[in-house]
Amino acid sequence: MWKRVGSILRFSYDDKGCLGLDSTCFATGEHIKYLVTILNSKFGNYLLQDAPKTGTGDLLISVQAVEPINVPIPNADLEREIENCFQKVINGDVTIENQINRKVYELYGLSAEEIAFIEQYSL
């Protein structure tokens, strides 16, 4: 689930059934922890940069903004790797973010130049 309007993008995983907030969107289905991890990466945030904006410049991240993002379906090993990273984030490991970003860049086959551009964009 995620907040529809904001200047900082954050996607959350809800396994307790706490949905129902007025300004929240949510996704269901397979590979959700994997998807949440990808969308919270620097590249995931970059992919949403062209989402509509409010008059004050906040992003409007509706289902229509997320749906067209091309996230590769993972094989079992990759999904397990990404979900292990997801669990480390949940457990409070703040050092895992760079590892997640590297895995996402690798997943999308980005060049060093493309990665540098994404890294500069997300400062």
Short mmCIF file of C-alpha atoms in Angstrom, two decimals:
data_model
loop_
_atom_site.label_atom_id
_atom_site.label_comp_id
_atom_site.label_asym_id
_atom_site.label_seq_id
_atom_site.Cartn_x
_atom_site.Cartn_y
_atom_site.Cartn_z
CA MET A 1 0.00 0.00 0.00
CA TRP A 2 1.07 3.56 -0.50
CA LYS A 3 -0.03 7.11 0.15
CA ARG A 4 -1.52 8.61 -2.99
CA VAL A 5 -0.10 12.13 -2.59
CA GLY A 6 3.33 13.09 -1.35
CA SER A 7 6.77 14.42 -2.11
CA ILE A 8 8.52 11.29 -0.78
CA LEU A 9 7.53 7.92 -2.20
CA ARG A 10 7.21 5.00 0.20
CA PHE A 11 5.53 1.69 -0.46
CA SER A 12 4.55 -0.54 2.46
CA TYR A 13 3.68 -4.17 2.99
CA ASP A 14 0.58 -4.92 5.08
CA ASP A 15 0.14 -8.44 6.34
CA LYS A 16 -2.15 -7.43 9.22
CA GLY A 17 -5.16 -6.20 7.22
CA CYS A 18 -4.83 -2.55 8.22
CA LEU A 19 -6.08 -1.18 4.89
CA GLY A 20 -8.79 1.42 4.75
CA LEU A 21 -7.05 4.77 5.04
CA ASP A 22 -8.74 7.38 2.89
CA SER A 23 -5.70 8.44 0.88
CA THR A 24 -4.17 4.98 0.45
CA CYS A 25 -3.84 2.82 -2.65
CA PHE A 26 -3.00 -0.84 -2.49
CA ALA A 27 -2.00 -3.78 -4.64
CA THR A 28 -2.69 -7.45 -4.09
CA GLY A 29 -1.50 -10.61 -5.76
CA GLU A 30 1.76 -12.45 -6.15
CA HIS A 31 5.30 -11.18 -5.56
CA ILE A 32 4.15 -8.28 -3.34
CA LYS A 33 7.25 -8.13 -1.08
CA TYR A 34 9.39 -8.22 -4.22
CA LEU A 35 7.32 -5.43 -5.79
CA VAL A 36 7.44 -3.27 -2.66
CA THR A 37 11.23 -3.63 -2.53
CA ILE A 38 11.62 -2.69 -6.21
CA LEU A 39 9.30 0.34 -5.92
CA ASN A 40 11.16 1.60 -2.83
CA SER A 41 14.52 1.44 -4.62
CA LYS A 42 16.08 4.51 -6.21
CA PHE A 43 15.21 3.16 -9.65
CA GLY A 44 11.63 2.44 -8.57
CA ASN A 45 11.28 6.04 -7.46
CA TYR A 46 12.85 7.20 -10.72
CA LEU A 47 10.30 5.18 -12.71
CA LEU A 48 7.51 7.18 -11.03
CA GLN A 49 9.02 10.61 -11.67
CA ASP A 50 6.60 11.37 -14.49
CA ALA A 51 3.49 10.66 -12.41
CA PRO A 52 1.01 13.54 -12.29
CA LYS A 53 1.71 16.26 -9.74
CA THR A 54 -0.42 18.50 -7.55
CA GLY A 55 -0.26 22.27 -7.83
CA THR A 56 2.38 22.28 -5.08
CA GLY A 57 4.54 19.70 -6.87
CA ASP A 58 3.68 16.62 -4.79
CA LEU A 59 3.40 13.40 -6.75
CA LEU A 60 0.00 11.78 -7.33
CA ILE A 61 0.76 8.07 -7.23
CA SER A 62 -2.48 6.43 -8.23
CA VAL A 63 -2.89 2.86 -9.39
CA GLN A 64 -2.76 4.25 -12.94
CA ALA A 65 0.74 5.64 -12.27
CA VAL A 66 2.05 2.33 -10.89
CA GLU A 67 0.34 -0.08 -13.27
CA PRO A 68 2.41 0.68 -16.42
CA ILE A 69 5.75 0.15 -14.66
CA ASN A 70 7.51 -2.83 -16.15
CA VAL A 71 8.75 -4.95 -13.23
CA PRO A 72 10.26 -8.23 -14.41
CA ILE A 73 8.66 -11.34 -12.91
CA PRO A 74 11.37 -12.91 -10.77
CA ASN A 75 12.61 -16.47 -10.82
CA ALA A 76 12.46 -18.21 -7.43
CA ASP A 77 16.10 -17.48 -6.54
CA LEU A 78 15.87 -13.77 -7.34
CA GLU A 79 12.58 -13.41 -5.49
CA ARG A 80 14.07 -15.13 -2.43
CA GLU A 81 17.12 -12.82 -2.59
CA ILE A 82 14.98 -9.68 -2.83
CA GLU A 83 12.63 -10.90 -0.09
CA ASN A 84 15.66 -11.50 2.16
CA CYS A 85 16.62 -7.87 1.59
CA PHE A 86 13.01 -6.86 2.30
CA GLN A 87 13.14 -8.73 5.63
CA LYS A 88 16.40 -7.02 6.58
CA VAL A 89 14.73 -3.64 6.00
CA ILE A 90 11.80 -4.73 8.18
CA ASN A 91 14.29 -5.78 10.87
CA GLY A 92 15.83 -2.29 10.82
CA ASP A 93 18.98 -2.89 8.74
CA VAL A 94 19.67 0.56 7.31
CA THR A 95 22.78 -0.61 5.45
CA ILE A 96 20.84 -2.85 3.06
CA GLU A 97 19.55 -0.02 0.84
CA ASN A 98 22.67 0.11 -1.36
CA GLN A 99 22.55 -3.66 -1.86
CA ILE A 100 18.89 -3.43 -2.89
CA ASN A 101 19.66 -0.64 -5.36
CA ARG A 102 22.52 -2.69 -6.89
CA LYS A 103 20.24 -5.72 -7.29
CA VAL A 104 17.55 -3.60 -8.95
CA TYR A 105 20.07 -1.99 -11.33
CA GLU A 106 21.31 -5.46 -12.22
CA LEU A 107 17.75 -6.73 -12.68
CA TYR A 108 17.08 -4.00 -15.24
CA GLY A 109 20.52 -4.35 -16.87
CA LEU A 110 21.44 -0.70 -16.37
CA SER A 111 24.82 0.56 -17.53
CA ALA A 112 27.24 2.44 -15.25
CA GLU A 113 26.22 5.68 -16.98
CA GLU A 114 22.51 4.99 -16.42
CA ILE A 115 23.14 4.12 -12.76
CA ALA A 116 25.11 7.35 -12.28
CA PHE A 117 22.19 9.28 -13.76
CA ILE A 118 19.69 7.57 -11.42
CA GLU A 119 21.95 8.13 -8.41
CA GLN A 120 22.28 11.83 -9.28
CA TYR A 121 18.52 12.14 -9.83
CA SER A 122 17.69 10.67 -6.44
CA LEU A 123 19.86 13.03 -4.36
#
